[in-house]
Short mmCIF file of C-alpha atoms in Angstrom, two decimals:
data_model
loop_
_atom_site.label_atom_id
_atom_site.label_comp_id
_atom_site.label_asym_id
_atom_site.label_seq_id
_atom_site.Cartn_x
_atom_site.Cartn_y
_atom_site.Cartn_z
CA MET A 261 0.00 0.00 0.00
CA ASP A 262 1.60 3.24 -1.16
CA SER A 263 1.72 6.11 1.26
CA PHE A 264 2.03 9.65 -0.02
CA PRO A 265 3.21 12.52 2.13
CA GLU A 266 0.27 14.65 3.14
CA GLU A 267 0.41 18.05 1.44
CA ASP A 268 0.00 21.09 3.66
CA GLU A 269 -2.97 23.06 2.33
CA PHE A 270 -1.29 26.26 3.46
CA ASP A 271 1.55 25.65 1.04
CA ARG A 272 -0.90 26.02 -1.84
CA ILE A 273 -1.51 29.69 -0.99
CA PRO A 274 0.50 31.87 -3.40
CA ASP A 275 3.23 34.12 -1.98
CA ALA A 276 1.37 37.19 -3.27
CA ILE A 277 -1.64 36.38 -1.04
CA ILE A 278 0.53 35.83 2.03
CA LEU A 279 2.34 39.12 1.38
CA LEU A 280 -1.01 40.86 1.11
CA ILE A 281 -1.93 39.51 4.56
CA LEU A 282 1.45 40.43 6.04
CA ASN A 283 1.10 43.98 4.70
CA GLN A 284 -2.25 44.23 6.45
CA ILE A 285 -0.61 43.16 9.72
CA SER A 286 2.12 45.81 9.27
CA ASP A 287 3.15 45.85 12.98
CA ILE A 288 6.89 45.20 13.08
CA LYS A 289 6.82 43.27 16.35
CA THR A 290 4.19 40.85 15.05
CA LEU A 291 6.00 40.49 11.73
CA THR A 292 9.26 39.72 13.54
CA HIS A 293 7.49 36.86 15.32
CA CYS A 294 6.04 35.70 11.99
CA LYS A 295 9.56 35.18 10.66
CA THR A 296 10.03 32.32 13.13
CA VAL A 297 6.98 30.39 11.86
CA SER A 298 8.71 28.77 8.88
CA LYS A 299 11.46 29.21 6.33
CA ARG A 300 8.86 30.46 3.88
CA PHE A 301 7.66 33.16 6.25
CA ASN A 302 11.26 34.04 7.08
CA SER A 303 11.86 34.78 3.40
CA LEU A 304 8.55 36.60 2.83
CA VAL A 305 8.46 38.95 5.83
CA PRO A 306 11.45 41.05 4.62
CA GLN A 307 9.46 41.77 1.44
CA VAL A 308 6.66 43.54 3.33
CA GLU A 309 5.99 47.04 1.96
CA THR A 310 3.87 48.48 4.78
CA LEU A 311 5.30 48.79 8.29
CA LEU A 312 4.09 50.20 11.60
CA VAL A 313 6.79 50.69 14.24
CA LYS A 314 5.52 51.27 17.79
CA VAL A 315 8.59 52.58 19.56
CA ASP A 316 7.90 51.26 23.04
CA CYS A 317 7.05 47.79 21.70
CA VAL A 318 10.01 47.24 19.38
CA ILE A 319 12.71 45.41 21.31
CA THR A 320 14.80 43.27 19.00
CA THR A 321 17.73 42.75 21.38
CA SER A 322 18.10 42.16 25.09
CA SER A 323 18.66 45.88 25.63
CA GLU A 324 15.81 48.35 25.86
CA SER A 325 18.02 51.41 25.66
CA GLY A 326 18.53 51.56 21.90
CA ASP A 327 18.01 54.51 19.62
CA TRP A 328 14.24 54.09 19.37
CA PHE A 329 14.21 54.88 23.07
CA SER A 330 16.93 57.48 22.70
CA LEU A 331 14.85 59.03 19.90
CA PHE A 332 11.86 59.18 22.20
CA ASN A 333 13.89 60.60 25.11
CA ILE A 334 15.50 63.27 22.90
CA ILE A 335 12.11 64.50 21.73
CA LYS A 336 10.38 64.17 25.09
CA SER A 337 12.84 66.50 26.79
CA ILE A 338 12.89 69.10 24.01
CA TYR A 339 10.70 71.69 25.66
CA GLN A 340 10.37 72.28 29.39
CA SER A 341 9.98 76.01 28.92
CA PHE A 342 10.64 78.48 26.14
CA GLN A 343 13.77 79.70 27.93
CA ASP A 344 15.27 76.19 27.90
CA LEU A 345 15.63 76.48 24.14
CA LEU A 346 18.32 79.13 24.60
CA THR A 347 20.41 77.38 27.22
CA SER A 348 23.96 76.23 26.63
CA PRO A 349 24.76 72.52 26.05
CA ARG A 350 24.52 70.48 29.22
CA LYS A 351 24.54 66.89 27.97
CA LEU A 352 26.10 64.71 25.34
CA LEU A 353 24.13 63.00 22.63
CA PRO A 354 23.12 59.46 23.60
CA LYS A 355 25.45 56.77 22.40
CA LYS A 356 24.57 54.70 19.38
CA HIS A 357 23.31 51.20 20.13
CA SER A 358 22.88 48.14 18.00
CA ASN A 359 19.10 48.54 17.88
CA SER A 360 19.08 51.96 16.23
CA PRO A 361 16.21 52.79 13.83
CA THR A 362 18.24 51.71 10.81
CA GLU A 363 19.24 48.46 12.54
CA ILE A 364 15.64 47.64 13.46
CA LEU A 365 14.47 48.20 9.89
CA ARG A 366 17.49 46.75 8.15
CA GLY A 367 15.89 43.35 7.54
CA PHE A 368 13.04 44.98 5.63
CA GLU A 369 14.26 45.76 2.14
CA LYS A 370 11.17 46.92 0.25
CA ILE A 371 9.40 49.32 2.59
CA LYS A 372 7.11 51.72 0.72
CA LYS A 373 4.86 52.92 3.51
CA LEU A 374 6.32 53.46 6.99
CA GLU A 375 4.62 54.76 10.11
CA ILE A 376 6.53 55.28 13.34
CA GLU A 377 4.57 55.82 16.54
CA LEU A 378 6.16 57.30 19.65
CA PRO A 379 4.76 56.46 23.11
CA SER A 380 3.70 60.05 23.87
CA GLY A 381 3.86 63.64 22.75
CA ASP A 382 6.84 65.97 22.95
CA LEU A 383 5.62 69.09 24.76
CA LYS A 384 4.90 69.65 28.41
CA LEU A 385 2.28 72.37 28.67
CA GLU A 386 0.34 73.79 31.58
CA LYS A 387 -2.49 71.68 32.93
CA GLY A 388 -5.60 71.62 30.77
CA VAL A 389 -3.95 72.87 27.57
CA THR A 390 -4.32 70.60 24.55
CA LEU A 391 -2.08 71.06 21.53
CA ARG A 392 -2.28 69.36 18.14
CA TRP A 393 0.01 69.89 15.16
CA LYS A 394 0.58 68.37 11.76
CA ALA A 395 3.69 69.23 9.74
CA GLU A 396 4.66 68.30 6.19
CA PHE A 397 8.32 68.21 5.23
CA GLY A 398 10.59 67.73 2.25
CA LYS A 399 14.18 68.72 2.89
CA SER A 400 12.71 71.37 5.18
CA LEU A 401 9.30 72.52 6.42
CA LYS A 402 6.57 72.79 3.77
CA SER A 403 3.62 73.51 6.03
CA CYS A 404 2.38 73.13 9.58
CA VAL A 405 -1.08 73.42 11.11
CA ILE A 406 -1.25 74.00 14.87
CA LEU A 407 -4.35 73.93 17.06
CA ALA A 408 -4.10 74.91 20.72
CA VAL A 409 -7.01 74.71 23.17
CA ARG A 410 -7.03 75.98 26.77
CA SER A 411 -9.81 73.67 27.94
CA ILE A 412 -12.44 71.26 26.63
CA GLU A 413 -15.75 70.72 28.40
CA TYR A 414 -18.11 67.94 27.43
CA ASP A 415 -21.89 68.19 27.79
CA GLY A 416 -21.56 71.61 29.39
CA GLY A 417 -24.62 73.55 30.42
CA GLY A 418 -25.43 77.03 29.21
CA GLY A 419 -22.78 79.43 28.21
CA GLY A 420 -24.09 81.75 25.62
CA GLY A 421 -22.70 80.17 22.46
CA ASP A 422 -19.65 81.57 20.72
CA GLY A 423 -17.80 84.38 22.40
CA HIS A 424 -17.13 87.62 20.58
CA ASP A 425 -13.46 87.83 21.47
CA ASP A 426 -12.08 88.17 17.96
CA GLU A 427 -9.21 90.31 19.18
CA ILE A 428 -5.89 88.70 20.06
CA ASP A 429 -4.52 90.07 23.31
CA PHE A 430 -1.19 91.57 22.20
CA HIS A 431 -0.33 92.40 25.81
CA GLY A 432 -1.36 88.99 27.07
CA ASP A 433 -0.51 87.74 30.51
CA GLY A 434 -0.21 84.13 31.67
CA SER A 435 -3.88 83.57 30.92
CA GLY A 436 -3.19 83.57 27.21
CA GLY A 437 -2.08 86.42 24.99
CA LEU A 438 -0.28 86.61 21.70
CA LYS A 439 3.08 85.99 23.38
CA LEU A 440 1.93 82.65 24.75
CA ARG A 441 0.41 81.61 21.42
CA VAL A 442 3.68 82.39 19.64
CA VAL A 443 5.53 80.26 22.22
CA TRP A 444 3.14 77.37 21.51
CA THR A 445 3.76 77.83 17.79
CA ILE A 446 7.55 77.94 18.13
CA SER A 447 7.64 74.91 20.42
CA SER A 448 5.48 72.92 17.97
CA LEU A 449 7.76 73.85 15.07
CA ILE A 450 10.86 72.84 17.04
CA ALA A 451 9.29 69.51 18.01
CA ALA A 452 8.39 68.90 14.36
CA SER A 453 11.85 69.83 13.07
CA THR A 454 13.50 67.58 15.67
CA ARG A 455 11.40 64.62 14.59
CA HIS A 456 12.22 65.40 10.97
CA TYR A 457 15.97 65.43 11.68
CA LEU A 458 15.77 62.05 13.39
CA LEU A 459 14.38 60.48 10.20
CA ARG A 460 17.50 61.26 8.15
CA GLU A 461 19.19 57.85 8.41
CA VAL A 462 15.94 55.94 7.87
CA VAL A 463 15.21 57.91 4.69
CA LYS A 464 18.76 57.49 3.45
CA GLU A 465 18.87 53.73 4.06
CA HIS A 466 15.43 52.85 2.67
CA LYS A 467 15.24 54.23 -0.84
CA TYR A 468 11.85 52.73 -1.75
CA ILE A 469 9.81 54.54 0.91
CA GLU A 470 7.01 56.56 -0.69
CA SER A 471 5.14 57.60 2.45
CA LEU A 472 6.55 58.26 5.92
CA VAL A 473 4.65 59.32 9.05
CA LEU A 474 6.10 59.95 12.51
CA SER A 475 3.34 60.35 15.07
CA ASP A 476 2.72 59.62 18.75
CA ARG A 477 0.16 57.65 20.70
CA GLU A 478 -1.30 60.79 22.29
CA ASN A 479 -1.95 62.25 18.80
CA GLU A 480 -0.16 65.43 19.75
CA GLY A 481 1.93 65.86 16.63
CA LYS A 482 2.54 64.28 13.26
CA VAL A 483 5.36 64.67 10.74
CA ILE A 484 4.45 63.49 7.24
CA MET A 485 6.55 63.12 4.11
CA ASP A 486 5.16 62.13 0.72
CA GLN A 487 7.07 60.62 -2.19
CA HIS A 488 8.24 63.96 -3.57
CA GLY A 489 9.27 65.22 -0.14
CA LEU A 490 11.18 62.02 0.59
CA MET A 491 13.05 62.24 -2.70
CA GLU A 492 13.97 65.86 -2.01
CA PHE A 493 15.08 65.02 1.54
CA ARG A 494 17.10 61.98 0.42
CA VAL A 495 19.03 63.99 -2.18
CA HIS A 496 19.66 66.73 0.37
CA VAL A 497 20.96 64.28 3.01
CA GLU A 498 23.30 62.62 0.52
CA GLU A 499 24.62 65.98 -0.69
CA ASN A 500 25.40 66.99 2.89
CA GLY A 501 27.39 63.95 3.90
CA GLY A 502 24.55 61.66 4.89
CA GLY A 503 23.51 62.74 8.26
CA GLY A 504 24.15 64.58 11.29
CA GLY A 505 27.52 65.97 11.21
CA GLY A 506 30.24 63.51 10.47
CA GLY A 507 30.35 64.09 6.74
CA GLY A 508 31.86 66.73 4.49
CA GLY A 509 31.09 70.38 5.11
CA VAL A 510 28.77 72.15 7.46
CA ASP A 511 25.11 71.43 6.85
CA LEU A 512 23.44 74.83 7.14
CA SER A 513 20.00 73.22 7.10
CA THR A 514 20.49 71.77 10.57
CA SER A 515 20.74 73.43 13.93
CA THR A 516 21.45 72.53 17.53
CA VAL A 517 19.27 73.65 20.43
CA GLY A 518 21.26 72.90 23.55
CA TRP A 519 22.37 69.34 22.77
CA LYS A 520 19.48 68.50 20.43
CA ASN A 521 19.94 68.39 16.66
CA ARG A 522 17.07 69.46 14.43
CA THR A 523 16.28 70.71 10.97
CA VAL A 524 16.34 74.49 10.63
CA VAL A 525 12.87 76.05 10.39
CA PRO A 526 12.86 78.46 7.42
CA ALA A 527 11.47 81.99 7.53
CA VAL A 528 7.71 81.53 7.78
CA ARG A 529 4.46 83.39 7.61
CA MET A 530 1.80 82.43 10.14
CA ARG A 531 -1.91 83.05 9.77
CA MET A 532 -3.41 82.99 13.26
CA ARG A 533 -7.04 82.81 14.38
CA HIS A 534 -8.37 82.86 17.92
CA GLU A 535 -11.71 82.50 19.67
CA SER A 536 -12.29 82.67 23.42
CA LYS A 537 -15.27 80.27 23.38
CA LEU A 538 -16.59 77.79 20.85
CA GLU A 539 -19.80 75.81 21.21
CA LEU A 540 -19.57 72.71 19.04
CA SER A 541 -22.15 70.10 18.18
CA CYS A 542 -22.61 67.14 20.53
CA GLY A 543 -22.40 69.48 23.54
CA VAL A 544 -18.67 70.16 23.47
CA ARG A 545 -17.47 73.58 24.62
CA ILE A 546 -13.94 74.75 23.86
CA ARG A 547 -12.29 77.70 25.56
CA GLY A 548 -9.27 79.63 24.31
CA ALA A 549 -8.97 78.04 20.86
CA THR A 550 -6.11 79.14 18.60
CA LEU A 551 -5.46 77.97 15.04
CA VAL A 552 -2.17 78.72 13.27
CA VAL A 553 -1.38 77.83 9.64
CA VAL A 554 2.35 78.06 8.96
CA ARG A 555 4.02 78.18 5.54
CA PRO A 556 7.54 79.09 4.41
CA ALA A 557 7.87 82.73 3.41
CA ALA A 558 9.56 83.87 0.20
CA VAL A 559 12.88 85.39 1.21
CA ASP A 560 14.17 86.94 -2.03
CA GLU A 561 12.64 88.88 -4.91
CA PHE A 562 13.01 86.03 -7.44
CA GLU A 563 11.20 83.62 -5.17
CA LYS A 564 8.51 86.20 -4.42
CA ARG A 565 7.87 86.75 -8.15
CA LYS A 566 7.94 83.03 -8.89
CA ASN A 567 5.46 82.11 -6.16
CA ARG A 568 3.34 85.25 -6.23
CA LYS A 569 -0.25 84.49 -5.27
CA SER A 570 -3.23 86.63 -4.53
CA GLU A 571 -4.50 87.02 -0.99
CA MET A 572 -7.56 85.01 -1.99
CA GLU A 573 -5.45 82.12 -3.31
CA GLU A 574 -3.34 82.01 -0.16
CA ARG A 575 -6.40 82.02 2.07
CA GLN A 576 -7.98 79.20 0.04
CA GLU A 577 -4.80 77.11 0.27
CA ASP A 578 -4.63 77.71 4.03
CA ARG A 579 -8.26 76.69 4.37
CA GLU A 580 -7.76 73.41 2.49
CA LEU A 581 -4.64 72.66 4.49
CA ALA A 582 -6.27 73.38 7.86
CA LEU A 583 -9.52 71.51 7.20
CA GLY A 584 -7.61 68.37 6.21
CA SER A 585 -5.38 68.25 9.29
CA PHE A 586 -7.58 67.02 12.14
CA ASP A 587 -10.80 65.08 12.61
CA GLY A 588 -13.43 64.67 15.30
CA VAL A 589 -13.87 67.49 17.80
CA PHE A 590 -10.64 69.16 16.69
CA GLY A 591 -11.68 69.06 13.06
CA GLU A 592 -14.94 70.78 13.96
CA ALA A 593 -13.06 73.37 16.00
CA VAL A 594 -10.82 74.11 13.00
CA GLU A 595 -13.88 74.52 10.79
CA ALA A 596 -15.36 77.03 13.24
CA LEU A 597 -12.09 78.94 13.61
CA MET A 598 -11.67 79.26 9.85
CA LYS A 599 -14.70 81.56 9.89
CA ARG A 600 -12.97 83.95 12.28
CA ARG A 601 -10.81 86.93 11.42
CA SER A 602 -7.15 86.07 10.87
CA TYR A 603 -3.91 87.87 11.71
CA LEU A 604 -0.81 87.49 9.57
CA LEU A 605 2.53 87.23 11.37
CA GLU A 606 6.03 86.59 10.08
CA MET A 607 9.02 84.93 11.71
CA ASN A 608 12.67 84.67 10.71
CA SER A 609 14.43 81.35 10.24
CA PHE A 610 15.59 79.70 13.44
#
């Protein structure tokens, strides 16, 4: 009686289908475990094109103190107060470890879509303040939308609807004037530019990435780079010696705040809107809401002529950018703030 080896039904599934499933999983920790299932999985997992890296979950060696954690610690300590940004260096950069971002991702050769999620946000603000920002980068900042809220009340009672405080308090005290809103804006831009700088090696090493997002679990801030921005950034990094300072000449597009490296923020124009009280649908009341749309400013006459736009065109672009940045309660708040009067401010590169 002939006996034939029993064929594993799973082996009949084409590689393309398995890769489709693995791309849906995306979580790097789960995929790393999948590699141990079989030789076939071990060969297929490195071909995954979509990856999600949760920083506090990714431990590929016995040490937990690698650069994913260093990356998080660098960002987390970036802003204790606005004055801290001007202090002299007090610490050395953390040492490189074997589980740096590039080491963790090295086994994945065909990444096209990468999302990195930090355990928490970067900024430590006074109690009750909520801050959200979304920044798009190429080799430098392309745009940033910032929403700051002093307090959020759910299912509040009466309150008289929207306030009429269209004016921004230019002599503001600690309760919230223009000075404080500018500090929030600057701190958000520095946090964004620090995250952007930390992506340099990842972008350089993984040349197939078409979409890159660096966010955090608290949804405070998000750095995004599309295919064009990644290409621009990659060329720029290679032209400047590949990274953070060991290469050829001085990279004028980077800066150091204390001991923290970051990408220089270009000269920008900021369109700011503020409302003291907003009554939203579903019974949510927001107090002290500020919306800032930030874009690079033209710095020379040639650039000004080349990118000349009417006030109406600029306002429409700002509107589209702002309305696409947040969802839920914050999206509704942005929609309400876009109807308010705006103030145009400018800031030099820093």
